[in-house]
GROMACS .gro file of C-alpha atoms in nm:
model
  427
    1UNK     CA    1   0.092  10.592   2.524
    2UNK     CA    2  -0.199  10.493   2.280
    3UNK     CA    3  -0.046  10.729   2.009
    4UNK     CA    4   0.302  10.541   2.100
    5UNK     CA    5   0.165  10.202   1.968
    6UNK     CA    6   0.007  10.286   1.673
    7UNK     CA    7   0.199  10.567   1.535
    8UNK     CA    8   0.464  10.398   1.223
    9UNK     CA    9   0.238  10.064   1.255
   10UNK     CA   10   0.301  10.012   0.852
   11UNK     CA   11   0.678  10.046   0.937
   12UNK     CA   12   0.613   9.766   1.259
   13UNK     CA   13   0.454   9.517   0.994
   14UNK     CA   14   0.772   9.535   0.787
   15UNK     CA   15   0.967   9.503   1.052
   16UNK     CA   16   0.794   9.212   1.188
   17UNK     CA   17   0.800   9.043   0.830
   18UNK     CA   18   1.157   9.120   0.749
   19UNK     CA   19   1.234   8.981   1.106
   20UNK     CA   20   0.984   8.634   0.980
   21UNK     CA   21   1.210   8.570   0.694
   22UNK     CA   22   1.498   8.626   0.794
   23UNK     CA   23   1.418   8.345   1.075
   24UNK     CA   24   1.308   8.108   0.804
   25UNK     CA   25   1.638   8.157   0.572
   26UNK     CA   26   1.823   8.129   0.940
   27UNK     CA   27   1.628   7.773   0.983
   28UNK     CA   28   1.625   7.682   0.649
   29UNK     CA   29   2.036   7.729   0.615
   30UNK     CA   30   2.061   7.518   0.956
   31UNK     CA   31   1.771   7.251   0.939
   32UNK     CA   32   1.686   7.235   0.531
   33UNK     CA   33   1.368   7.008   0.382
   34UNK     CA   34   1.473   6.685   0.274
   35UNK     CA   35   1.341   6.347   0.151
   36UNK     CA   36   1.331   6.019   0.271
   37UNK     CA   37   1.257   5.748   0.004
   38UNK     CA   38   1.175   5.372   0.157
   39UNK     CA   39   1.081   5.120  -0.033
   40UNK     CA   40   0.823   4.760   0.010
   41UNK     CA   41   0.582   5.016   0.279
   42UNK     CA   42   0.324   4.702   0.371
   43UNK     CA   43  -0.031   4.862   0.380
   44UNK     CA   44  -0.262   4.795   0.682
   45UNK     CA   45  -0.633   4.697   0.605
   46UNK     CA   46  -0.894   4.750   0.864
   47UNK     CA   47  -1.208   4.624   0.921
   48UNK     CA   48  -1.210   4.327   0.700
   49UNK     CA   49  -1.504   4.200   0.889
   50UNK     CA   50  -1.728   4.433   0.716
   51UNK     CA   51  -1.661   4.185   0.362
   52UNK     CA   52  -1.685   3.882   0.570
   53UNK     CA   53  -1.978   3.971   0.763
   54UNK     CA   54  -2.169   3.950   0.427
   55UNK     CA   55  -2.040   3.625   0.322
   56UNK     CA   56  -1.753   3.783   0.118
   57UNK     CA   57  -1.400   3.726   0.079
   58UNK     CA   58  -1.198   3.972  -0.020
   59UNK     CA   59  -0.819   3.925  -0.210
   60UNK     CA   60  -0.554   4.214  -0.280
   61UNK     CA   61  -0.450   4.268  -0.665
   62UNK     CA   62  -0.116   4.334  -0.792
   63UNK     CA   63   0.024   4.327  -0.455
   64UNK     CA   64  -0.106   4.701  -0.402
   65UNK     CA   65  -0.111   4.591  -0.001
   66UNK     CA   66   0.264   4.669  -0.016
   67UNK     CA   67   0.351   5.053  -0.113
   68UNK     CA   68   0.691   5.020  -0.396
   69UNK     CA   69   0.861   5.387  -0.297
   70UNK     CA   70   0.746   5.624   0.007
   71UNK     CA   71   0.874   6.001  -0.036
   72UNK     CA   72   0.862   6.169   0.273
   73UNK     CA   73   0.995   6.559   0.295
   74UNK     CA   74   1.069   6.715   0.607
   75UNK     CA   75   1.372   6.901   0.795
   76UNK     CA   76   1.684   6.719   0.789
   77UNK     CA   77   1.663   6.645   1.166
   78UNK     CA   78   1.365   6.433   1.121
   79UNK     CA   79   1.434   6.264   0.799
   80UNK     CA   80   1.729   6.157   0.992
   81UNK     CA   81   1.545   5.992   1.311
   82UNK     CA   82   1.272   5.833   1.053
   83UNK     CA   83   1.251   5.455   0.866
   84UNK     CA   84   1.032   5.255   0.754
   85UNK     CA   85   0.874   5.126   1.058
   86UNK     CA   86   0.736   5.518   1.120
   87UNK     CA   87   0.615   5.463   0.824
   88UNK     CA   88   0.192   5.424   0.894
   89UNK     CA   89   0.002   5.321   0.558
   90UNK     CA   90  -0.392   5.220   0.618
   91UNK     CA   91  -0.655   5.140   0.433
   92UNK     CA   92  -0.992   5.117   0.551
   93UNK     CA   93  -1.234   4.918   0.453
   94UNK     CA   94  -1.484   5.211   0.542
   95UNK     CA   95  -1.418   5.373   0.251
   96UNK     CA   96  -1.417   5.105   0.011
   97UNK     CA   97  -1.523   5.275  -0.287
   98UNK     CA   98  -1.772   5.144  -0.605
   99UNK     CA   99  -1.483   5.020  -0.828
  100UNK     CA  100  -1.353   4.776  -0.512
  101UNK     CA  101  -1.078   5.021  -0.425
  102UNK     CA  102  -0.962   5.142  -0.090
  103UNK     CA  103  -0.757   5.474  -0.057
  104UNK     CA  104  -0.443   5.490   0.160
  105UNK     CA  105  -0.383   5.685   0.436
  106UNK     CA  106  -0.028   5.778   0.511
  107UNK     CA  107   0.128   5.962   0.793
  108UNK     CA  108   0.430   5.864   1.072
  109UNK     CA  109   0.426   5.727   1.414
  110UNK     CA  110   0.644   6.011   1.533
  111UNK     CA  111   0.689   6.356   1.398
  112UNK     CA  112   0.418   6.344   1.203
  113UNK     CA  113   0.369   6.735   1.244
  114UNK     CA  114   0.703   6.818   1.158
  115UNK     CA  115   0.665   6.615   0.818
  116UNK     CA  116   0.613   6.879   0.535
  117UNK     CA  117   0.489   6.627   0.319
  118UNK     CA  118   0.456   6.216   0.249
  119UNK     CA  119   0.333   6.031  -0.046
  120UNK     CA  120   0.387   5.707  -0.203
  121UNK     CA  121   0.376   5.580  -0.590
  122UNK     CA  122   0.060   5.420  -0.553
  123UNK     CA  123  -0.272   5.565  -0.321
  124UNK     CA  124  -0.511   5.273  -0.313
  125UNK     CA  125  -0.551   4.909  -0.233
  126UNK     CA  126  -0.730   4.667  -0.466
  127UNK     CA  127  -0.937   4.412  -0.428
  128UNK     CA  128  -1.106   4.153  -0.558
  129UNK     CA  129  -1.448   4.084  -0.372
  130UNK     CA  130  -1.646   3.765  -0.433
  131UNK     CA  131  -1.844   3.521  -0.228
  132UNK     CA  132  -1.662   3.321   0.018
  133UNK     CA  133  -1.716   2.893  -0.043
  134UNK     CA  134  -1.642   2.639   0.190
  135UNK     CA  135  -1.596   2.290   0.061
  136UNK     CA  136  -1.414   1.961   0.178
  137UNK     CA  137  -1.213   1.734   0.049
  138UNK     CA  138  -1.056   1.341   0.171
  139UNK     CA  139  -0.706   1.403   0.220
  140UNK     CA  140  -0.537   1.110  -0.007
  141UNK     CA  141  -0.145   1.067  -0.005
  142UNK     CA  142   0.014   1.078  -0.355
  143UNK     CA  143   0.387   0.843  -0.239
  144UNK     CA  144   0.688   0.895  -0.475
  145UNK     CA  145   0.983   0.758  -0.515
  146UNK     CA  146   1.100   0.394  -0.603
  147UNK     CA  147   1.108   0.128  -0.347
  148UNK     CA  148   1.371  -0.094  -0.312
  149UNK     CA  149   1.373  -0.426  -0.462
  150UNK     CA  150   1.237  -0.701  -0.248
  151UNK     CA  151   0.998  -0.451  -0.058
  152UNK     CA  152   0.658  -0.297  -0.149
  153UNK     CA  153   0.380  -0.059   0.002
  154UNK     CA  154   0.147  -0.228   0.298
  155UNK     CA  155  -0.106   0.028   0.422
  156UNK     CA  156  -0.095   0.403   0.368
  157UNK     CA  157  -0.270   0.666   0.577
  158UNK     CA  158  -0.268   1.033   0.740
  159UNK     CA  159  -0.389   1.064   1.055
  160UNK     CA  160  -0.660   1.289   0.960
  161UNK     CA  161  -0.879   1.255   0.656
  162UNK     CA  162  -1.047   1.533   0.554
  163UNK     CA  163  -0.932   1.891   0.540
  164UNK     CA  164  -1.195   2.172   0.481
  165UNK     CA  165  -1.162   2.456   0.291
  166UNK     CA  166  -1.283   2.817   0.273
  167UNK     CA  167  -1.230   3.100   0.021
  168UNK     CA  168  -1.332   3.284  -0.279
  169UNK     CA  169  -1.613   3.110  -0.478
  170UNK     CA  170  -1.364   3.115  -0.815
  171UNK     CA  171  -1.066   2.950  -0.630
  172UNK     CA  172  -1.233   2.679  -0.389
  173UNK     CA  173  -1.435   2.613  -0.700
  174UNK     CA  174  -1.124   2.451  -0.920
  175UNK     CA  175  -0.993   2.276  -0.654
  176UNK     CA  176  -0.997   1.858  -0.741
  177UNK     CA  177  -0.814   1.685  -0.470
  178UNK     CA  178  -0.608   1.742  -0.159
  179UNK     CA  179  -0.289   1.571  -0.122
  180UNK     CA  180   0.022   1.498   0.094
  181UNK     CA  181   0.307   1.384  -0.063
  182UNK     CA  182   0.574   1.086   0.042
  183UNK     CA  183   0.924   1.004  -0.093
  184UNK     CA  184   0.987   0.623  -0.011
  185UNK     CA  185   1.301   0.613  -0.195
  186UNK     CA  186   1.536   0.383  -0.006
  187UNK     CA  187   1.334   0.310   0.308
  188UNK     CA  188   1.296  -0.065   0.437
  189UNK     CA  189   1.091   0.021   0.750
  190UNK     CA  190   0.747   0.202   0.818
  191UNK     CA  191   0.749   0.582   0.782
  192UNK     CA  192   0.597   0.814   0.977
  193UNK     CA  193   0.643   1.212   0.887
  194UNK     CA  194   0.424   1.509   0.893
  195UNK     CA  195   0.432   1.675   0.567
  196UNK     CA  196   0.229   1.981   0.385
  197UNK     CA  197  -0.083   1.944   0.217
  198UNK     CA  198  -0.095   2.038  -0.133
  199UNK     CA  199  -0.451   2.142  -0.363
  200UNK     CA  200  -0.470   2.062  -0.738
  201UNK     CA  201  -0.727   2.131  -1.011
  202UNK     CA  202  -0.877   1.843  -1.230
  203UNK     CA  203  -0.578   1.882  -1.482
  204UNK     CA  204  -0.342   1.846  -1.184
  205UNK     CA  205  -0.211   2.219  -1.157
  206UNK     CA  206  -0.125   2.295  -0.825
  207UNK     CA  207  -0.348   2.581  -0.691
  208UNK     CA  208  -0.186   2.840  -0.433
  209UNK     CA  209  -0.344   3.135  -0.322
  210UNK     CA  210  -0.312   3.320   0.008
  211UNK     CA  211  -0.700   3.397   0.039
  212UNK     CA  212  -0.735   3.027   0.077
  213UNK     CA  213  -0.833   2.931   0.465
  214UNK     CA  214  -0.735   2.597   0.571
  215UNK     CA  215  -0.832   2.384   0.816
  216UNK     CA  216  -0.532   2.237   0.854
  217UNK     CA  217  -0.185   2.302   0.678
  218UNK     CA  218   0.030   1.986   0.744
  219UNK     CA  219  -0.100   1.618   0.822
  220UNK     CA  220   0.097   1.311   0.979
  221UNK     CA  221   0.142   1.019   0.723
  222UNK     CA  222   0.201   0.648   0.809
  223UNK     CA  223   0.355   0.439   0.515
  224UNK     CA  224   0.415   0.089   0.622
  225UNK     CA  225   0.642  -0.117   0.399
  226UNK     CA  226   0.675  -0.505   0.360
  227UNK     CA  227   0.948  -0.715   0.291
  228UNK     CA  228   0.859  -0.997   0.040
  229UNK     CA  229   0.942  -1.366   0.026
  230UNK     CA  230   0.857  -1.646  -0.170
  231UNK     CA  231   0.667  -1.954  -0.021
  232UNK     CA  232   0.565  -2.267  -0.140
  233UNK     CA  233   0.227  -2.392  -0.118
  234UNK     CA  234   0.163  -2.705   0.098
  235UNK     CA  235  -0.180  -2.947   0.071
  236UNK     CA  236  -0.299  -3.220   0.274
  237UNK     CA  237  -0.531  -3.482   0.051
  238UNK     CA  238  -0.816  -3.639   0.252
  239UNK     CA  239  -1.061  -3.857   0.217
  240UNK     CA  240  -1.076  -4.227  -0.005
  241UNK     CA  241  -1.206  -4.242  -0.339
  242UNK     CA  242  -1.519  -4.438  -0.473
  243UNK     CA  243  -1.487  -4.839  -0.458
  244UNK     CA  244  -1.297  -4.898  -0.765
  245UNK     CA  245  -1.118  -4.590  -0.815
  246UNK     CA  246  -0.794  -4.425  -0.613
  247UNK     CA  247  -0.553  -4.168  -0.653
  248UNK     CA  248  -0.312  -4.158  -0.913
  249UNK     CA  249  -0.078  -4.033  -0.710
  250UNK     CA  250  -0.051  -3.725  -0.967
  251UNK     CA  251  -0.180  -3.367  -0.817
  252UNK     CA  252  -0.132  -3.013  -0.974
  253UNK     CA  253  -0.165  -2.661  -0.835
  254UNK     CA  254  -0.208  -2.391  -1.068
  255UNK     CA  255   0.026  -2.190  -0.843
  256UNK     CA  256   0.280  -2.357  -0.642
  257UNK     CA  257   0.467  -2.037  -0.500
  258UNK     CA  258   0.344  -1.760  -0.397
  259UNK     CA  259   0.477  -1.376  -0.335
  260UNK     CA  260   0.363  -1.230   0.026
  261UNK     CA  261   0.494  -0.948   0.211
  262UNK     CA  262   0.509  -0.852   0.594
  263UNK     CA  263   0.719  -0.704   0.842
  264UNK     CA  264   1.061  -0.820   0.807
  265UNK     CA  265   1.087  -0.947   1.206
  266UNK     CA  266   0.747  -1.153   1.104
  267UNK     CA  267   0.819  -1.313   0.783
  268UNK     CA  268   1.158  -1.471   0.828
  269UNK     CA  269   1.015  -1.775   1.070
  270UNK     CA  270   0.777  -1.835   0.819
  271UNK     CA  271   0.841  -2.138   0.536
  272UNK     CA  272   0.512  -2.183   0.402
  273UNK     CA  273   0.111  -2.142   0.303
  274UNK     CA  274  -0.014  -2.422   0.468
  275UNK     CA  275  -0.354  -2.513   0.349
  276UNK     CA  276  -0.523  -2.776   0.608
  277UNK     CA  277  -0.631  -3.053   0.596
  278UNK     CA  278  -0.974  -3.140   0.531
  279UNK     CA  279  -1.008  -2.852   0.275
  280UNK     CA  280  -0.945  -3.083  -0.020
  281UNK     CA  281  -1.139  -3.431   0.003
  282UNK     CA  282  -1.140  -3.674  -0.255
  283UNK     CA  283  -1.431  -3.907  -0.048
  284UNK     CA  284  -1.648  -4.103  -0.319
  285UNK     CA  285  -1.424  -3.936  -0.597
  286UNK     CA  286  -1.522  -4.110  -0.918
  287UNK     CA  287  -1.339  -3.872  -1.129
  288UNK     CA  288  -1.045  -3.573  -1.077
  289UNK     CA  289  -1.115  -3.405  -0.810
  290UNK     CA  290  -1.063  -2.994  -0.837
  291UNK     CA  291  -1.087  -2.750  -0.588
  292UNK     CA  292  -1.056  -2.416  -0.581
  293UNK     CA  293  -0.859  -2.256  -0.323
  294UNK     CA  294  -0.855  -1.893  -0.148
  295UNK     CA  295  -0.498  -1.869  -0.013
  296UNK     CA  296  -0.609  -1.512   0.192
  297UNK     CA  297  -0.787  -1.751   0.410
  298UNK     CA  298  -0.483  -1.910   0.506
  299UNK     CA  299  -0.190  -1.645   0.464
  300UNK     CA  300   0.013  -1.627   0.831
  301UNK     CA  301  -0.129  -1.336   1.034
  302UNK     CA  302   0.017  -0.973   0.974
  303UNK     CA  303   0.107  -1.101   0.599
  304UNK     CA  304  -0.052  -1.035   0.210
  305UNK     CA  305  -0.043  -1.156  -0.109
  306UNK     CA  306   0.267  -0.939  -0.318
  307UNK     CA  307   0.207  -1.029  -0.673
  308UNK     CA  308   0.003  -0.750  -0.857
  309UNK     CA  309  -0.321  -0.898  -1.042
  310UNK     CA  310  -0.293  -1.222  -0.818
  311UNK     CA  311  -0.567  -1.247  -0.623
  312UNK     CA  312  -0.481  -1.560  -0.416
  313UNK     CA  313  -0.725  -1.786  -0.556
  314UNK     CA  314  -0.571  -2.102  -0.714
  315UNK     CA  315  -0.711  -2.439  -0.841
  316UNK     CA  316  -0.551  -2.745  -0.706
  317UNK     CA  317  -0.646  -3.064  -0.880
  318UNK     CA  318  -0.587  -3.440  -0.741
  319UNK     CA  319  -0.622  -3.681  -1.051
  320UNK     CA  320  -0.856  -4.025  -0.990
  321UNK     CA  321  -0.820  -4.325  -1.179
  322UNK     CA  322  -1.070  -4.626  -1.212
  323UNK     CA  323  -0.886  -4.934  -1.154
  324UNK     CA  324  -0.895  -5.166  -1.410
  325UNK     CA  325  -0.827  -5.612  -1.434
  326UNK     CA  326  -0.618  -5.785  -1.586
  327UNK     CA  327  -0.582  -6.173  -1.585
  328UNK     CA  328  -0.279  -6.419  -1.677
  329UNK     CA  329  -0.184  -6.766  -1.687
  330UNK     CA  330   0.085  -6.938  -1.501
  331UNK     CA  331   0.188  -7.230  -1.579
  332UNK     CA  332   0.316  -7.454  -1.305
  333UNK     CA  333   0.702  -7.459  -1.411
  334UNK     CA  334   0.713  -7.096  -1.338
  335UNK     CA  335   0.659  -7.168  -0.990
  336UNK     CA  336   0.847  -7.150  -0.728
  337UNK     CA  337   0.850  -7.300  -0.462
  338UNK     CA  338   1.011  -7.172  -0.119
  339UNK     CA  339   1.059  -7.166   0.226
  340UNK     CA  340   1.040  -7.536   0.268
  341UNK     CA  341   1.061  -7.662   0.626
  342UNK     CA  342   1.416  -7.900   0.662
  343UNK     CA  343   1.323  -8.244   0.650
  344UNK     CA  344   1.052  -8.179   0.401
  345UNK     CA  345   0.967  -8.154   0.097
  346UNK     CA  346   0.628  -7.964  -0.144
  347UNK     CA  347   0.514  -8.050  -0.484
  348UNK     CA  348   0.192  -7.877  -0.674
  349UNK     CA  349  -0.029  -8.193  -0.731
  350UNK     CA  350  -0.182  -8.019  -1.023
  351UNK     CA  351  -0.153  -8.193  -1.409
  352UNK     CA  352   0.171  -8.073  -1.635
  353UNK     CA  353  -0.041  -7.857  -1.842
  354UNK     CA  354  -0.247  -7.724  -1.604
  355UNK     CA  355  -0.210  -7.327  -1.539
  356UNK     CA  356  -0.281  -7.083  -1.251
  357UNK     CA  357  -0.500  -6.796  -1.340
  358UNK     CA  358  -0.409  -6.465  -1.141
  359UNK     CA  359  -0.527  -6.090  -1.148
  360UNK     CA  360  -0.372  -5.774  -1.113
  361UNK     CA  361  -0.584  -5.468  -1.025
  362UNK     CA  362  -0.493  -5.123  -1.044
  363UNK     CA  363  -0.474  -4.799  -1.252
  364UNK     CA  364  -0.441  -4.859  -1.667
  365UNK     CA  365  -0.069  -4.669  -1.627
  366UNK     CA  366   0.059  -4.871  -1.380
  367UNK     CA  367  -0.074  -5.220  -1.565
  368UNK     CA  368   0.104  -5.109  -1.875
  369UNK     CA  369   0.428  -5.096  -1.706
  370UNK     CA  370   0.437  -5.445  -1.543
  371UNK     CA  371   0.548  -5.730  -1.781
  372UNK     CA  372   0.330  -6.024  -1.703
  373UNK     CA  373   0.613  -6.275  -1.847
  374UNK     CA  374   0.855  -6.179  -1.624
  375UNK     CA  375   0.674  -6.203  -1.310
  376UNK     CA  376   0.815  -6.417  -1.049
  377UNK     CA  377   0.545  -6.616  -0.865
  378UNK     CA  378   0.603  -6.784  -0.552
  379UNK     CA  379   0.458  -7.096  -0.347
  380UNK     CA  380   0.636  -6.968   0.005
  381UNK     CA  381   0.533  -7.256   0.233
  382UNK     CA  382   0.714  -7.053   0.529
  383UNK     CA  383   0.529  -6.740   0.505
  384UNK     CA  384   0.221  -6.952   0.486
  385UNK     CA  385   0.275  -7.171   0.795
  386UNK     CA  386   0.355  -6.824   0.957
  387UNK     CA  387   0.021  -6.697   0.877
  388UNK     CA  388  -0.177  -7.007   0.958
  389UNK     CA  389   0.048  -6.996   1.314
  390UNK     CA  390   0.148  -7.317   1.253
  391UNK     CA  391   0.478  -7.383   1.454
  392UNK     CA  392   0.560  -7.761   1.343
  393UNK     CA  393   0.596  -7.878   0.974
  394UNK     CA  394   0.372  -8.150   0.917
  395UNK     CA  395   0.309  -8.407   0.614
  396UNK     CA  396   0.000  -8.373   0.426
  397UNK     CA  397  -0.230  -8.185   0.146
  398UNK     CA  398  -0.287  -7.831   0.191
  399UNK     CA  399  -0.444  -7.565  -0.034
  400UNK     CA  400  -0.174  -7.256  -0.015
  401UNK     CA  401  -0.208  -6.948  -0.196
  402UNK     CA  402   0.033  -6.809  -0.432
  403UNK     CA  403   0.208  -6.490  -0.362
  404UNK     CA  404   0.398  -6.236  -0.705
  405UNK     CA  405   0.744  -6.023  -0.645
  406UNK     CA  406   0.596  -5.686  -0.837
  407UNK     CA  407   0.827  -5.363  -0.862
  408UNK     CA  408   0.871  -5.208  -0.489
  409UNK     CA  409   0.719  -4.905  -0.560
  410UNK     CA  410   0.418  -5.035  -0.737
  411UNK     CA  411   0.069  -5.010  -0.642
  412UNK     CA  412  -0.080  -5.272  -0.835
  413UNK     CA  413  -0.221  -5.576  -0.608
  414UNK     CA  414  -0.375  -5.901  -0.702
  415UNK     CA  415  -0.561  -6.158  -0.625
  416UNK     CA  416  -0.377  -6.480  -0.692
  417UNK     CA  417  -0.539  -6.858  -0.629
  418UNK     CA  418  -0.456  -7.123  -0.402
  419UNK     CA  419  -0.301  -7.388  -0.549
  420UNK     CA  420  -0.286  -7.789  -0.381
  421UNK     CA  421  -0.007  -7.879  -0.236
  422UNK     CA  422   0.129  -8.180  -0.078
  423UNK     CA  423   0.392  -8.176   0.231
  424UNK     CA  424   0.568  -8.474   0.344
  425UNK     CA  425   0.831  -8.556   0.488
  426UNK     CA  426   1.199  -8.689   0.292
  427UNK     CA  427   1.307  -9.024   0.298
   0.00000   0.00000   0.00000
């Protein structure tokens, strides 16, 4: 039996071979190699904790996280059961090596042993490793856009203020501000959106990087805007000037209207900037009186001052004259005499020459516009039985006091004598 088994063994190992290849050609012709090619493989990288543990950040270059073309050969039963999601491409940060590179590791998530042979155009990551800053900025909101005429910008805020920032130490370290950004164009009422938050450098290039952690991504922005309407300013005058001086009737405010802004429902019921009274006193005034004035104090509630570079202060000033004298004669012709009781009759028992001194008082302007010569000046014997409340007419001498028909709208006064007088009855 022995002598069975090995006798003609050479001629049993050709046999066997011949039988091995001819297998193989059989498999080959009915299940040949082929390849697969896929393109944009992403790469997988493990264990980033071991560059963040350290206080390291760590950023891919050239994109080499994402394999361009992945060959894989194997029998045309499995290439044809295969994409690229069997695709398995890792790189561990185990094996980082001393030039910041990471080799990648590719195989398949199913027939991996069939696979003859895989291998894409590039075989490691890079990276750039730095340290890792943290910095934070006030969130400010940069609003675009032109408003619409009669409307401007009230208050302007995100609903959180600061973001904070973490990343590598060259990055975080150009970053100037952090913004949101607003279009206003064609609103007329508040706005209130959530938008992204944008980083820029100091010469305001926007800076984008993936490595960048954020604390937050998007923020919600309030933009209130105010309609504007134009208001006069009102003023109360108190107070009485020094003896011997008054007003002049003349008052001027450096800024009679003023631009303020509010919510539309708000400022259409309101007319005015009332200023009250008491604020400007002219007591014991011996000279103009100015004063200056801080409209903010007095703007309606829920309204502001809409004029840039005004700051609501104005000067209002109310002008003070000294009142001044001045003395003419009258002679007695230029009398007359009126409101005679019936039944009676008044002469002035003073000589034919003789002349009645009287004295207007009041401001130098208003003097200069009353014509002495053509005053009329009156001996009314009614109105001065009225004031005396005398009821009867009765004959006799009486000292009565003359009385001047000045301009309706003039505030001169005088002081005018008495003249004598007798009353008597016609016979």
């Amino acid at each position: 039996m022995k002598n069975k088994l090995t006798k003609n063994w050479g001629l049993k190992v050709v046999s066997f071979l011949f039988a091995a290849s001819v297998w193989l050609i059989v498999t080959n012709i009915n299940d040949p190699l082929a390849p697969l090619r896929l393109s944009d493989v992403p790469v997988t990288i493990r264990n980033k904790e071991l560059i963040t543990e350290r206080g390291q950040t760590c950023e891919v270059l050239d994109n080499t996280d994402v394999i361009d073309l992945v060959t894989i050969y194997a029998p045309r039963s499995v290439i044809d059961s295969l994409d690229k999601g069997n695709v398995v491409a890792i790189a561990d940060l185990k094996d980082l090596t001393s030039v910041d590179t990471v080799p990648i590791k590719l195989s398949t998530n199913k027939y991996n042993e069939k696979v003859e042979n895989i291998k894409g155009n590039i075989d490691s990551v890079k990276l750039n490793i730095e340290n890792k800053q943290t910095r934070s900025f006030p969130l400010r909101v940069n609003v675009t856009g032109e408003i619409r005429e009669g409307y401007m910008l009230g208050d302007v805020g995100t609903e959180q203020n600061l973001i904070r920032i973490s990343g590598p130490e060259s990055i975080v370290s150009q970053i100037s501000r952090a913004q949101a950004e607003v279009d206003i164009s064609s609103f007329t009422g508040n706005i209130n959106t959530e938008t992204d938050i944008r980083l820029y450098d100091s010469e305001e290039n926007a800076i984008e990087s993936a490595s960048l952690e954020k604390s937050i991504t998007r923020v919600r922005v309030n933009v209130e805007i105010l309609e504007k309407k134009v208001l006069p300013v009102n003023y109360v005058i108190g107070g009485t000037p020094a003896e011997g001086y008054r007003l002049t009737g003349e008052t001027q405010c450096s800024k009679s209207n003023v631009t303020i802004a509010g919510k539309s429902s708000l400022i259409q019921n309101i007319n005015a900037i009332d200023i009250p009274e008491g604020v400007i006193d002219v007591t014991g005034a011996e000279a103009d009186v100015i004063t200056l004035v801080d409209l903010n104090e007095y703007l309606p509630e829920g309204t502001v001052l809409a004029e840039e570079g005004f700051t609501g202060k104005i000067n209002i000033t109310v002008y003070v004259g000294q009142e001044i004298r001045r003395t003419f004669l009258v002679p007695k012709e230029r009398i007359h005499i009126t409101g005679v009781p019936a039944g009676f009759e008044a002469e002035i028992l003073e000589d034919e020459e003789s002349q009645s001194s009287i004295t207007l008082i009041g401001l130098a302007s208003e003097l200069q516009e009353i014509d002495t010569a053509s005053l009329e000046v009156d001996l009314d014997i009614a109105a001065w039985m009225e004031r005396e409340e005398r009821e009867e007419a009765e004959s006799g001498y009486f000292h009565i006091p003359l009385s001047l028909q000045l301009p309706a709208d003039s505030a001169v006064v005088w002081d005018a004598p008495e003249v004598f007088v007798r009353i008597s009855e016609k016979e």
